Short mmCIF file of C-alpha atoms in Angstrom, two decimals:
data_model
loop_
_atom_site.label_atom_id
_atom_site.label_comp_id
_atom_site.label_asym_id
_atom_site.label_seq_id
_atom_site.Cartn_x
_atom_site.Cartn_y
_atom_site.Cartn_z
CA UNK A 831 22.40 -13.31 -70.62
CA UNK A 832 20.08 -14.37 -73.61
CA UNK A 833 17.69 -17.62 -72.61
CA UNK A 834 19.53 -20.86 -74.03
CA UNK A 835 15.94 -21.54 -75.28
CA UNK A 836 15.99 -19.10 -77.91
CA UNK A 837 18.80 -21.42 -80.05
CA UNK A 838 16.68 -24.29 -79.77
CA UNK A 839 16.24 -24.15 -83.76
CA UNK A 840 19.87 -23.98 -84.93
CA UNK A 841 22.04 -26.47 -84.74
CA UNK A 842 24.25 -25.26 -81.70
CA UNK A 843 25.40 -23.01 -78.98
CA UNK A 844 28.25 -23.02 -76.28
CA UNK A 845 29.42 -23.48 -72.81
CA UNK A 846 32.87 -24.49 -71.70
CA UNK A 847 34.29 -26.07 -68.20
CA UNK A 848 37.33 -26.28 -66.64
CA UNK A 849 39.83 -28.84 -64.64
CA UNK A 850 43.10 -30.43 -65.09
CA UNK A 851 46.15 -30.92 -63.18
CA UNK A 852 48.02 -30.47 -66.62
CA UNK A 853 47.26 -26.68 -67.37
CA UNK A 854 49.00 -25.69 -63.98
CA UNK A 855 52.05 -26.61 -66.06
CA UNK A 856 51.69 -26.69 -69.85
CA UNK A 857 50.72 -22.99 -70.31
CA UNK A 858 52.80 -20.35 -71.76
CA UNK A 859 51.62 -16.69 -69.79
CA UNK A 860 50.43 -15.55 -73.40
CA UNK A 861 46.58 -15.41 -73.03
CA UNK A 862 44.76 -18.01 -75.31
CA UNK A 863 48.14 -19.66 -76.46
CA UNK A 864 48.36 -23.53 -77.05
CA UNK A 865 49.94 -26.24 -75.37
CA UNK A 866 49.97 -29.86 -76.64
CA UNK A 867 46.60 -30.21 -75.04
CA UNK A 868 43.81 -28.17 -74.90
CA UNK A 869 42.77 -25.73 -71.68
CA UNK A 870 39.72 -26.47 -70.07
CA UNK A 871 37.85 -23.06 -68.19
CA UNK A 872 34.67 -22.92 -66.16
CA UNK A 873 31.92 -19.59 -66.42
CA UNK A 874 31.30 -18.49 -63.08
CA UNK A 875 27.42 -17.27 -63.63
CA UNK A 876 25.78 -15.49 -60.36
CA UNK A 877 22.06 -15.05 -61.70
CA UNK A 878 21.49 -16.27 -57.97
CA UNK A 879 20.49 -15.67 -54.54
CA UNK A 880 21.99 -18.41 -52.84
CA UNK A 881 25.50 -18.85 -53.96
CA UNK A 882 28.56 -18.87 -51.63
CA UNK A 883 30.40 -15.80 -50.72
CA UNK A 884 33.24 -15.15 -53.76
CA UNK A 885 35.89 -16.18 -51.56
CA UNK A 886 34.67 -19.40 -51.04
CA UNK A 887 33.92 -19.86 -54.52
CA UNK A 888 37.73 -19.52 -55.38
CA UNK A 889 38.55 -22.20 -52.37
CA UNK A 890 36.05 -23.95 -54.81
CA UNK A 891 38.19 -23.61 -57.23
CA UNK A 892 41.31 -24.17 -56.79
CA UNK A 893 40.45 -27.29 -54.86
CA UNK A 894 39.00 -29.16 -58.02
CA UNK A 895 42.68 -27.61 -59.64
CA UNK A 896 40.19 -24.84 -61.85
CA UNK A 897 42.68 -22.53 -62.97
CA UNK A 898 40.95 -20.54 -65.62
CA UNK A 899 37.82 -18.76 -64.97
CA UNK A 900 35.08 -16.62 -67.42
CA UNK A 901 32.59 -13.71 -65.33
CA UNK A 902 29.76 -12.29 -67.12
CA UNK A 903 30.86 -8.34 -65.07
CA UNK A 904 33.41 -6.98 -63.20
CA UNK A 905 31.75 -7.57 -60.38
CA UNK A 906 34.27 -6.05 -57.47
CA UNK A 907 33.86 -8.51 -54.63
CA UNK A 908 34.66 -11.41 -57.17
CA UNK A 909 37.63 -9.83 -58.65
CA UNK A 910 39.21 -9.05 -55.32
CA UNK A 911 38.51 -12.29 -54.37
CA UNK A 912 40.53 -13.52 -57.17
CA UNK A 913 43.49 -12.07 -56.58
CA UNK A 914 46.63 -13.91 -55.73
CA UNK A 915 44.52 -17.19 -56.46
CA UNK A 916 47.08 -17.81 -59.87
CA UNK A 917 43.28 -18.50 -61.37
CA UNK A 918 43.73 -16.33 -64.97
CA UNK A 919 40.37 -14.35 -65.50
CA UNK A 920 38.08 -13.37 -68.98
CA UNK A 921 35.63 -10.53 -67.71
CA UNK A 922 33.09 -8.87 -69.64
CA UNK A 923 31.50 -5.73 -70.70
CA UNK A 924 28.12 -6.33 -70.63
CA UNK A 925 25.53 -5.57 -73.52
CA UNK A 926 24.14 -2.52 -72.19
CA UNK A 927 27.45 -0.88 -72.27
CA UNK A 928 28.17 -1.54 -75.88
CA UNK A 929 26.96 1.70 -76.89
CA UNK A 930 28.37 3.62 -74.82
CA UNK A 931 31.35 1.87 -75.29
CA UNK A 932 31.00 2.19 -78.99
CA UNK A 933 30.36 6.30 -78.90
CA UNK A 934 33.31 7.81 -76.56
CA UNK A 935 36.11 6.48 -76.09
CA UNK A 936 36.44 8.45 -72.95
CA UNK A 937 33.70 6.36 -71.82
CA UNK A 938 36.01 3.05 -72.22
CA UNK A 939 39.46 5.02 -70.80
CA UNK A 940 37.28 4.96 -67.57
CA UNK A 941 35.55 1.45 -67.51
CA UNK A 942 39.06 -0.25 -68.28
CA UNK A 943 40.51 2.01 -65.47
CA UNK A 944 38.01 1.02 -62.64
CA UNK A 945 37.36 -2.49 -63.79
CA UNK A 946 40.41 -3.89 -65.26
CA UNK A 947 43.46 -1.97 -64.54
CA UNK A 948 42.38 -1.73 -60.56
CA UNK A 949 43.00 -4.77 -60.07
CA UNK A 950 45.82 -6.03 -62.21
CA UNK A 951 48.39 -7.45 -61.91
CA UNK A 952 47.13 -9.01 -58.30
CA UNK A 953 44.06 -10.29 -60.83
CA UNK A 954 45.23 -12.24 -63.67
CA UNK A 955 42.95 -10.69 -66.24
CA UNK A 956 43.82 -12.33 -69.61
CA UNK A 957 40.80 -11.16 -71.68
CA UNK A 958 37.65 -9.08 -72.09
CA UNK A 959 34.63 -10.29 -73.59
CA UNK A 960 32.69 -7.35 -75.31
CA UNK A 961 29.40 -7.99 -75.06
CA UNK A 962 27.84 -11.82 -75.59
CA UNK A 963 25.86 -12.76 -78.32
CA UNK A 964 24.90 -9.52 -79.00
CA UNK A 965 23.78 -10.97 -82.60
CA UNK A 966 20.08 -12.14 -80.56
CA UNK A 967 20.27 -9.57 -78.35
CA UNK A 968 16.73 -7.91 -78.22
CA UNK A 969 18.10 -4.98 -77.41
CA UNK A 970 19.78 -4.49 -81.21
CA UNK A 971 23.31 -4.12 -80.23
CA UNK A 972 25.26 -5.73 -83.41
CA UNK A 973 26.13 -2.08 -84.50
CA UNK A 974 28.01 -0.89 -81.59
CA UNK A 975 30.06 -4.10 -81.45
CA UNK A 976 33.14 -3.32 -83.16
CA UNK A 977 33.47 0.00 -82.62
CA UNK A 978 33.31 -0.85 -78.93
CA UNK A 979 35.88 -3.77 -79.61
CA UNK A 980 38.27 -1.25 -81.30
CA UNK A 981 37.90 1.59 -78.58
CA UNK A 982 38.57 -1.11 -75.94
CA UNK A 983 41.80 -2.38 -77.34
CA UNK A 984 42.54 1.27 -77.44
CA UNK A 985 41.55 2.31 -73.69
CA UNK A 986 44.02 -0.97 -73.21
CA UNK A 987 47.05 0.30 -75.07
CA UNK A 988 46.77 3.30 -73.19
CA UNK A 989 47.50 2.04 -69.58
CA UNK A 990 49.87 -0.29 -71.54
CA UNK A 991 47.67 -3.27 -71.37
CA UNK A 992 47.31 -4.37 -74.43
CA UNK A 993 49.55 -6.99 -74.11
CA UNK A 994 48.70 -8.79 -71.75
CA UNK A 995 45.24 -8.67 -72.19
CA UNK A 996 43.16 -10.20 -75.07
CA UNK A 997 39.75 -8.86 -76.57
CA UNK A 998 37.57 -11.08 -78.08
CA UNK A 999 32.99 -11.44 -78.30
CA UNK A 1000 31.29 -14.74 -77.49
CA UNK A 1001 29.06 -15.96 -80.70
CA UNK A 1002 26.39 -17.93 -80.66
CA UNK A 1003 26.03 -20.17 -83.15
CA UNK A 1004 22.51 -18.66 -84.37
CA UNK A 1005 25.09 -16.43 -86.67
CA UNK A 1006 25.83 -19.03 -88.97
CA UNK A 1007 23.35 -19.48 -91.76
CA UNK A 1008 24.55 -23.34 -91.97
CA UNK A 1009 26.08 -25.78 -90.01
CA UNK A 1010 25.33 -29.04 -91.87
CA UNK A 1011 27.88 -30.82 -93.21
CA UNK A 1012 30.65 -28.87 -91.43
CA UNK A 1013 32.26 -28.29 -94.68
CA UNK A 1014 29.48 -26.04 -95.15
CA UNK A 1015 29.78 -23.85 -92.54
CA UNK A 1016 28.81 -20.19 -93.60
CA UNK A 1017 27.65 -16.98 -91.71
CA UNK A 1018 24.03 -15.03 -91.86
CA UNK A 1019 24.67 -12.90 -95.22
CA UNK A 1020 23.27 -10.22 -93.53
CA UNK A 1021 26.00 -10.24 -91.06
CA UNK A 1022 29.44 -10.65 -92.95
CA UNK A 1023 29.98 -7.17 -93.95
CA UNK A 1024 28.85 -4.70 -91.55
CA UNK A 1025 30.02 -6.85 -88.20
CA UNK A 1026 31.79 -10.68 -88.96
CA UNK A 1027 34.72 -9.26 -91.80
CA UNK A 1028 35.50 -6.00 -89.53
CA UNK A 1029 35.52 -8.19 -86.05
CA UNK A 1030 37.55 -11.12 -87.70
CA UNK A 1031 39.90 -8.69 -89.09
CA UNK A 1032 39.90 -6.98 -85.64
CA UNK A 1033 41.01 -10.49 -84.02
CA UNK A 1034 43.33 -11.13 -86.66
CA UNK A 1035 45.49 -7.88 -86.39
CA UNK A 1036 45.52 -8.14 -82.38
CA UNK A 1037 46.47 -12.17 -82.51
CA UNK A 1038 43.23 -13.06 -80.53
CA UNK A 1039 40.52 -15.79 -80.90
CA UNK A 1040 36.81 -15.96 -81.58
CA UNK A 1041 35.18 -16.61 -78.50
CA UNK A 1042 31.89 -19.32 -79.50
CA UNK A 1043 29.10 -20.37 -77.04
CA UNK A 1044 28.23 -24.03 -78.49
CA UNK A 1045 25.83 -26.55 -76.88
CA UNK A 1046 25.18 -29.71 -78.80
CA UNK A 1047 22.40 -29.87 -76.13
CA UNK A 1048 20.30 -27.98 -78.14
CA UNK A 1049 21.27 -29.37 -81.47
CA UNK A 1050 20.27 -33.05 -79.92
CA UNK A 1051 16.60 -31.72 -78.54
CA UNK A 1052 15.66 -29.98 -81.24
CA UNK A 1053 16.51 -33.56 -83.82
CA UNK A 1054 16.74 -36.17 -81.39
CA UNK A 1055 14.71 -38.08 -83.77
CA UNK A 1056 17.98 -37.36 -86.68
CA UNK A 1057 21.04 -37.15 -84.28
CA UNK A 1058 22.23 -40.15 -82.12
CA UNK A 1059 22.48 -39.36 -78.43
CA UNK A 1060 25.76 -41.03 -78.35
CA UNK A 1061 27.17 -38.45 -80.87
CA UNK A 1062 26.24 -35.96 -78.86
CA UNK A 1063 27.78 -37.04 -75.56
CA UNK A 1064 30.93 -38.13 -76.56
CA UNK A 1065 30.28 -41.84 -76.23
CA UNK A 1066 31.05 -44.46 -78.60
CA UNK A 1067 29.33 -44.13 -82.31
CA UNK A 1068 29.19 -44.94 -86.19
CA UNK A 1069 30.38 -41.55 -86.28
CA UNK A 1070 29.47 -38.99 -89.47
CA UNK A 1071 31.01 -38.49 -92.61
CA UNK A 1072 31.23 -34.71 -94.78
CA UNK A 1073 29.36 -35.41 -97.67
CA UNK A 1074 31.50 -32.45 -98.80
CA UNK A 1075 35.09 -33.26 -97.42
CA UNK A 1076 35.20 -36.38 -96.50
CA UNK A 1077 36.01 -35.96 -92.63
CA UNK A 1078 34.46 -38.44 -90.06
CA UNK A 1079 33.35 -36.60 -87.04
CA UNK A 1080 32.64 -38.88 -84.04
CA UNK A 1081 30.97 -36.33 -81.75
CA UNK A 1082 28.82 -33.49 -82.25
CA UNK A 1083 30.78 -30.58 -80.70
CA UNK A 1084 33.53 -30.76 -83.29
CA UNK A 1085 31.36 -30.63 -85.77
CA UNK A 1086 29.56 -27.21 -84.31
CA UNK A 1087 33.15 -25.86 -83.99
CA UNK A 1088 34.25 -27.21 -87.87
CA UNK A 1089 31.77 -25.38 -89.15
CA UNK A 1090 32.29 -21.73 -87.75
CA UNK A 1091 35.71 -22.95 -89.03
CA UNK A 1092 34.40 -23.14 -92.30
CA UNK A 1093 32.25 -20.31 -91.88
CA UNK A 1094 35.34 -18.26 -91.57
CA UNK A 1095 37.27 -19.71 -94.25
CA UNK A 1096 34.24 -18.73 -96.85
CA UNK A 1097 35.14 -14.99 -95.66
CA UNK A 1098 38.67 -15.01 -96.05
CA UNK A 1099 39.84 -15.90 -92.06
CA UNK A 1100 41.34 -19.44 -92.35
CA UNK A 1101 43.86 -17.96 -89.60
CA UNK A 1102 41.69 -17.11 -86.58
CA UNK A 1103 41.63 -19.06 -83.55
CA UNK A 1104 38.42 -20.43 -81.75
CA UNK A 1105 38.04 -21.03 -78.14
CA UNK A 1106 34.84 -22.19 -76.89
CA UNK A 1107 33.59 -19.76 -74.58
CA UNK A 1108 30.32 -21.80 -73.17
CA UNK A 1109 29.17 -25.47 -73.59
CA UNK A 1110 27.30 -28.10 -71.44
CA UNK A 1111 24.30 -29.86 -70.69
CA UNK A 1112 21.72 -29.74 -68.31
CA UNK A 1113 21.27 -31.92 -65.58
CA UNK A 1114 17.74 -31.32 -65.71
CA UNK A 1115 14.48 -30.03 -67.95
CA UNK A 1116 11.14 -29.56 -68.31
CA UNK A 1117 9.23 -32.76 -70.11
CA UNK A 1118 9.44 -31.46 -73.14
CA UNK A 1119 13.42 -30.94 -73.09
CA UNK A 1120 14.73 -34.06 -74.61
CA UNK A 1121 17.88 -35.61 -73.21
CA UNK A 1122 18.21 -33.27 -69.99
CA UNK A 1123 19.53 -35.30 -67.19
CA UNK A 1124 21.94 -35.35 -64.76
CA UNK A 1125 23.23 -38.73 -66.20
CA UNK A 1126 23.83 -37.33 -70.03
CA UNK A 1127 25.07 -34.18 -68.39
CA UNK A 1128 27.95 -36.10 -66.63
CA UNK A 1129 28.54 -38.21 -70.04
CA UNK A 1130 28.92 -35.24 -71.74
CA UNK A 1131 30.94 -32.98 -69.51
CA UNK A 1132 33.11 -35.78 -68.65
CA UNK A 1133 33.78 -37.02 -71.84
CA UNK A 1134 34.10 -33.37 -73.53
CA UNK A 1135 37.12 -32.86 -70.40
CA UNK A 1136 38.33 -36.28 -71.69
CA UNK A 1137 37.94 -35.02 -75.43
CA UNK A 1138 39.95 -31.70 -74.68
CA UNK A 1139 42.94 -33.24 -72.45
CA UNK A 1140 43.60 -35.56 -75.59
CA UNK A 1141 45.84 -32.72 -77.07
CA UNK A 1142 43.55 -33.32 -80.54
CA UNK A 1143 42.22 -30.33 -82.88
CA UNK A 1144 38.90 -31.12 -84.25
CA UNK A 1145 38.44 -32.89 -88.13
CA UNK A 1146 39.39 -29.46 -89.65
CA UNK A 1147 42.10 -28.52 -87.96
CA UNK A 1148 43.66 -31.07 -86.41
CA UNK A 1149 46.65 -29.51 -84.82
CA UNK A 1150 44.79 -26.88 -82.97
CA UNK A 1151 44.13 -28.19 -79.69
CA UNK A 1152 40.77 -27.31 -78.08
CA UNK A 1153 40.12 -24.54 -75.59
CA UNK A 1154 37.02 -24.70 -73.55
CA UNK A 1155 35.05 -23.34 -70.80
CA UNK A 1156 32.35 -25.42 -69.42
CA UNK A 1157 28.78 -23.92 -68.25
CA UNK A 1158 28.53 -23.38 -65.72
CA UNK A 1159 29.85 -23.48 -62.26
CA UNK A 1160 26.83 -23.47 -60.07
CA UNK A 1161 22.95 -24.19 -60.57
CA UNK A 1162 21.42 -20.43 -60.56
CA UNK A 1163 18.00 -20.14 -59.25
CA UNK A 1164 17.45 -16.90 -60.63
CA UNK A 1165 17.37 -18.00 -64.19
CA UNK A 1166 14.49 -17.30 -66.19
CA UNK A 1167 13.36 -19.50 -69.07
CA UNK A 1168 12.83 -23.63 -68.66
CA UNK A 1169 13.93 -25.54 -66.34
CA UNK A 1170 16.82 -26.51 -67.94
CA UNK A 1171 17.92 -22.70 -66.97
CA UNK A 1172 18.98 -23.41 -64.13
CA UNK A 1173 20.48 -26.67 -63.89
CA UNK A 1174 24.06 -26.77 -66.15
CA UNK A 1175 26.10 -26.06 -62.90
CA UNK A 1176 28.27 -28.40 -62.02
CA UNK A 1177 27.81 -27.64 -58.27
CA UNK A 1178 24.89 -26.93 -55.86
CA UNK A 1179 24.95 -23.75 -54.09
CA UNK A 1180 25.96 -26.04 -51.37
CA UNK A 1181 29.40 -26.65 -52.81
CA UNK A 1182 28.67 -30.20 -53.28
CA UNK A 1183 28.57 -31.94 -57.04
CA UNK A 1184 25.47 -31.99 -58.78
CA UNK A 1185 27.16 -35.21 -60.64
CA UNK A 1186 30.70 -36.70 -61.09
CA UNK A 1187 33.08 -35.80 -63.59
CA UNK A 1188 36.86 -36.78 -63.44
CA UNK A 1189 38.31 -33.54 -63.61
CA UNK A 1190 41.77 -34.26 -65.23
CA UNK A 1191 43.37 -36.71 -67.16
CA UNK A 1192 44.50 -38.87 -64.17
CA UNK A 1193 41.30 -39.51 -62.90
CA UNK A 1194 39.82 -41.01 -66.45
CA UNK A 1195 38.54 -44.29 -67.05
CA UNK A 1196 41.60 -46.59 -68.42
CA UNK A 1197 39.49 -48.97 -69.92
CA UNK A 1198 37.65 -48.66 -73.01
CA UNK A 1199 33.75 -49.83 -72.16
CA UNK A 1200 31.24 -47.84 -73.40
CA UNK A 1201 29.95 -46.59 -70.12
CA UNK A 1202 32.84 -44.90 -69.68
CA UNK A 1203 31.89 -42.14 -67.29
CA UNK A 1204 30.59 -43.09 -63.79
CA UNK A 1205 27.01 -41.80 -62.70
CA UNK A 1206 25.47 -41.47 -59.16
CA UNK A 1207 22.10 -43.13 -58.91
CA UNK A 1208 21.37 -43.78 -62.76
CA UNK A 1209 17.32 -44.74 -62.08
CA UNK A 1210 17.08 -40.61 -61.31
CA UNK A 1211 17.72 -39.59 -64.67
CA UNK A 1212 15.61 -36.90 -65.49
CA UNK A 1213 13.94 -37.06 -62.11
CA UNK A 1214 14.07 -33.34 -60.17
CA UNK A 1215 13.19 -31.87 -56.54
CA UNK A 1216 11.92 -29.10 -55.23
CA UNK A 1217 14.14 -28.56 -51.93
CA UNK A 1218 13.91 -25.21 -49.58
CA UNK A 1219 16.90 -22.49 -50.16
CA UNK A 1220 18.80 -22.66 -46.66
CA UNK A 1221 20.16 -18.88 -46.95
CA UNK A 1222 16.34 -17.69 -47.00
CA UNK A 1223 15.28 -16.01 -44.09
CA UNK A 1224 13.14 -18.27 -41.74
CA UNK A 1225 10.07 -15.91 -42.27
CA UNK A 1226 9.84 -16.84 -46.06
CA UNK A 1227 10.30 -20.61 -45.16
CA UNK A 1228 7.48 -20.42 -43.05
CA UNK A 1229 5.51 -18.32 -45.48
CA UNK A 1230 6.16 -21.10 -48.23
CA UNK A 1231 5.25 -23.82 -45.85
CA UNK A 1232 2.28 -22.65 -45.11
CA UNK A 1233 0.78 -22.15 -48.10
CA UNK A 1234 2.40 -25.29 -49.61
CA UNK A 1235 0.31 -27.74 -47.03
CA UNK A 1236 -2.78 -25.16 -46.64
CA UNK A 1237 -3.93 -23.19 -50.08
CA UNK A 1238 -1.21 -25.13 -52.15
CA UNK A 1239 -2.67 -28.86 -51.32
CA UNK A 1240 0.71 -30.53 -50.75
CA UNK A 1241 0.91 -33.27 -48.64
CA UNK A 1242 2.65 -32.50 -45.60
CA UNK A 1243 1.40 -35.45 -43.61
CA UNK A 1244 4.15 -36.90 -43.43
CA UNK A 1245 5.89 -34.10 -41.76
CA UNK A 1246 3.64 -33.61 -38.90
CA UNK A 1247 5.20 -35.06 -35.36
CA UNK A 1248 5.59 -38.64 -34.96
CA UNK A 1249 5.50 -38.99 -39.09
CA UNK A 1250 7.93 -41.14 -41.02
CA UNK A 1251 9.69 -37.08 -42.12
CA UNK A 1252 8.99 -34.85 -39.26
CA UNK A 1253 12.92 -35.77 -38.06
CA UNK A 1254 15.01 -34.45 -38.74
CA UNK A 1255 13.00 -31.40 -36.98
CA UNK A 1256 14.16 -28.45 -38.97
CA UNK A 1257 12.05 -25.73 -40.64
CA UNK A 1258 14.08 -25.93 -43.89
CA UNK A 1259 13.98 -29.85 -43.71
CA UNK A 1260 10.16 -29.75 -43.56
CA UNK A 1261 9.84 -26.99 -46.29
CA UNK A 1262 11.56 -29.17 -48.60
CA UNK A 1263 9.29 -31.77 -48.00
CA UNK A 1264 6.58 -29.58 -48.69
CA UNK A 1265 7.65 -27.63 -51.44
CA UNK A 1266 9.08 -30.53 -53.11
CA UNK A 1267 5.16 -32.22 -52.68
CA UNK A 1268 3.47 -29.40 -54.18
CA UNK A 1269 6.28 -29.53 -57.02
CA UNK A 1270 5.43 -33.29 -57.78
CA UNK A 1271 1.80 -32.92 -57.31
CA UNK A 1272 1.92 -29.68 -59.92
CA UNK A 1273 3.81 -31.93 -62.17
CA UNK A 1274 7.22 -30.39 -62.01
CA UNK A 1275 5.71 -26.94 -63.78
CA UNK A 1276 7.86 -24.25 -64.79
CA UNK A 1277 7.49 -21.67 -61.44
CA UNK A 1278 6.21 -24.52 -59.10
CA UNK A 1279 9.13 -24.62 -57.15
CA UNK A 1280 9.98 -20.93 -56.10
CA UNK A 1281 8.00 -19.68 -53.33
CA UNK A 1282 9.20 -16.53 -53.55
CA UNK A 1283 13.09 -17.08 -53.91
CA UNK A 1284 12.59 -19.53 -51.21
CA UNK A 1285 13.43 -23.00 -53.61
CA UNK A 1286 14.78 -24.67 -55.93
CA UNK A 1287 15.14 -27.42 -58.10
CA UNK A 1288 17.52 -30.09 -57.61
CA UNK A 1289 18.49 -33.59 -60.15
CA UNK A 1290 19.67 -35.90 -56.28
CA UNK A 1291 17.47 -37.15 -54.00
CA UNK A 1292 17.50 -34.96 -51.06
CA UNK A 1293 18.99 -36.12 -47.93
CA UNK A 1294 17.15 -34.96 -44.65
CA UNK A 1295 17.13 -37.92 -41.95
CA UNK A 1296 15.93 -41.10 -43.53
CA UNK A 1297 13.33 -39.83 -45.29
CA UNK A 1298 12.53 -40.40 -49.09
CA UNK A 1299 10.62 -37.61 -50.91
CA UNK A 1300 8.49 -38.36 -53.50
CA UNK A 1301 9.76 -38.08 -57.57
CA UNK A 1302 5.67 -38.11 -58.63
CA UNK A 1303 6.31 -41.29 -60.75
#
């Protein structure tokens, strides 16, 4: 996956999250089709070590009523997990492949025969994302994309399952030239006629949508000092007129989507659909990433679930329901990049919430205060831990300990016996203690809470026994 950094400049990205009691009903079995409100998804990422087996993950699941899901692979273990679950699927063909995807078609007869048709119809595969942003893609892959799109759809109709089963590329917004005012929406030049015409066109004739990846997120920390946090999360606001059009747009996100709208309108596509592949916020960031917190990322989740299960288009196009998938699932510790990285999951490792969100519509707020989306422990915001990874083998724990209280200079004092922390008397309680003091003394630094795989960073106060670990304010 491309760093979420690298957008930091433009005016938007995406993520996209799932939950509501409603879509078990409303939706036809056509993939991407509309019902009077919009669908709401969740991106199972696994750049992890310490996630739950993929069984579990769909008990996760379908226990918070998640019925759509988006995978960055085929990953076997996941997909056999997720069969039977009624949980509808988008894999992908990662960015490496597009080439060869692109060159033989052979080549994609045989990847949609091991990694799709194998496990249909017991998997409810409803579309294939070819590549993912491959526009930033260091590795130069805008060239193959089409041609791998086209040979795809074709490997499909061939074992008949082009049907049932969409094709579609997550964007980032990086490929539009503007964003601001909406009206204005309009695509890099340099992309519209060797890649955004023939892919559009490609959607178009096989009645699919454009898959976007848009995080106001960025959009907000790169001009917090032009756009109002409130716009961003979905809270209550002046709102923001179109100098060109006229519209009032009372939240960020519509906006981002309005204008790849527009974007495709300037090249002749008025008629494609958009569903937002990836958008969310972080629940926590480095010092310098303004507005990560667990706090604005439960405003803005919850009120972007709240926005979607409204049954309202955007400004633009107002009968076009929205279709989202939230980022991401879990935290993943294996993320390079800031901090922020590795904190848009919407669960621990652990299973347990990172924050609360009401999950469908009969769990929102009735009234109409402008707090309207209930936070755990609001004095944390933007506070974060450094707590020891439970699944790593005691050996590393120790080795982490060890050099957090010797060569490290963490304060593990308060872990020795007969200390206000040495109970309980675990090796992964005391770890956390220490790890989490040489995070605070080293100022939170990017890569001062790993130890080797052995950590990572957490947005709650951690809970071992009565004792209180320090934040380092």
């Amino acid at each position: 996956l491309i760093p979420k950094q690298t957008f930091l400049s433009i005016s938007a990205t995406m993520s996209l999250f799932v939950l509501s009691l409603l879509m078990l009903s409303s939706f036809s079995v056509m993939p991407f089709t509309h019902a009077d409100s919009g669908m709401i998804g969740v991106n199972y990422g696994r750049i992890a070590n310490n996630l739950p087996a993929p069984e579990k993950v769909v008990e996760l699941l379908k226990s918070q009523g998640i019925n759509r899901v988006k995978l960055y692979d085929t990953d076997s273990s996941v997909l056999t997990a997720l069969a039977n679950s009624g949980i509808k699927v988008v894999v992908s063909l990662p960015n490496e492949n597009l080439s060869a995807a692109a060159a033989d078609q052979s080549y994609t007869d045989a990847w949609v025969q091991d990694n799709v048709k194998k496990y249909t119809p017991a998997t409810d595969i409803e579309a294939i994302a070819v590549g993912n942003e491959v526009f930033v893609d260091p590795g130069n892959t805008t060239a193959y994309l089409v041609p791998a799109m086209k040979n795809v759809q074709s490997s499909l109709a061939k074992f008949s399952l082009d049907g049932a089963i969409k094709i579609s590329s997550p964007l980032a917004l990086s490929a539009l030239a503007n964003s601001y005012p909406p009206s204005a929406g309009s695509f890099k030049p340099d992309l519209i006629e060797p890649v955004i015409k023939p892919m559009l066109d490609f959607l178009r004739k096989t009645s699919s949508h454009l898959m976007v990846n848009a995080y106001p997120f960025f959009a907000y920390a790169a001009n917090a000092d032009k756009i109002s946090l409130e716009y961003a999360l979905f809270k209550e606001n002046a709102g923001n007129v179109d100098s060109g059009n006229g519209l009032k747009y009372e939240n960020l996100l519509d906006a981002q989507i309005d204008a790849v709208f527009a974007a495709m309108s300037a090249v002749g596509f008025n008629d494609v659909k958009v569903v937002v592949t990836e958008t969310g916020w972080p629940s926590a960031g480095d010092e310098n990433e303004i507005g990560a917190g667990s706090a604005n990322a439960a405003a803005y989740n919850g009120g972007l679930v709240k926005r979607v299960l409204t049954g309202n288009g955007t400004p633009l196009k107002p009968k076009e329901p929205l279709n989202v998938y939230l980022f991401a699932l879990f935290n993943e510790n294996q993320k390079t990049g800031p901090t922020s990285e590795r904190n848009y999951g919407l669960f621990y490792p652990n299973e347990n919430k990172v924050y609360d969100v009401p999950f469908s519509a009969k769990s929102m707020p009735v009234n109409d205060s402008k707090e309207k989306v209930p936070v755990k422990s609001p004095s944390h915001v933007g506070q974060t831990w450094c707590v020891a990874n439970g699944k790593t083998s005691k050996e590393k724990l120790q080795e982490g300990l060890d050099y957090a209280c010797g060569e490290g200079g963490a304060d593990c004092r308060p872990i020795q016996k007969g200390a206000t922390c040495y109970d309980p008397e675990s090796l992964e309680a005391h770890a956390s203690y220490a790890f989490n003091s040489y995070y605070q003394k080293n100022a939170r630094g990017v890569g001062t809470c790993d130890f080797g795989g052995a950590a990572y960073v957490v947005s709650q106060p951690p809970k071992y026994g009565k004792c209180e670990f320090p934040t380092g304010h």
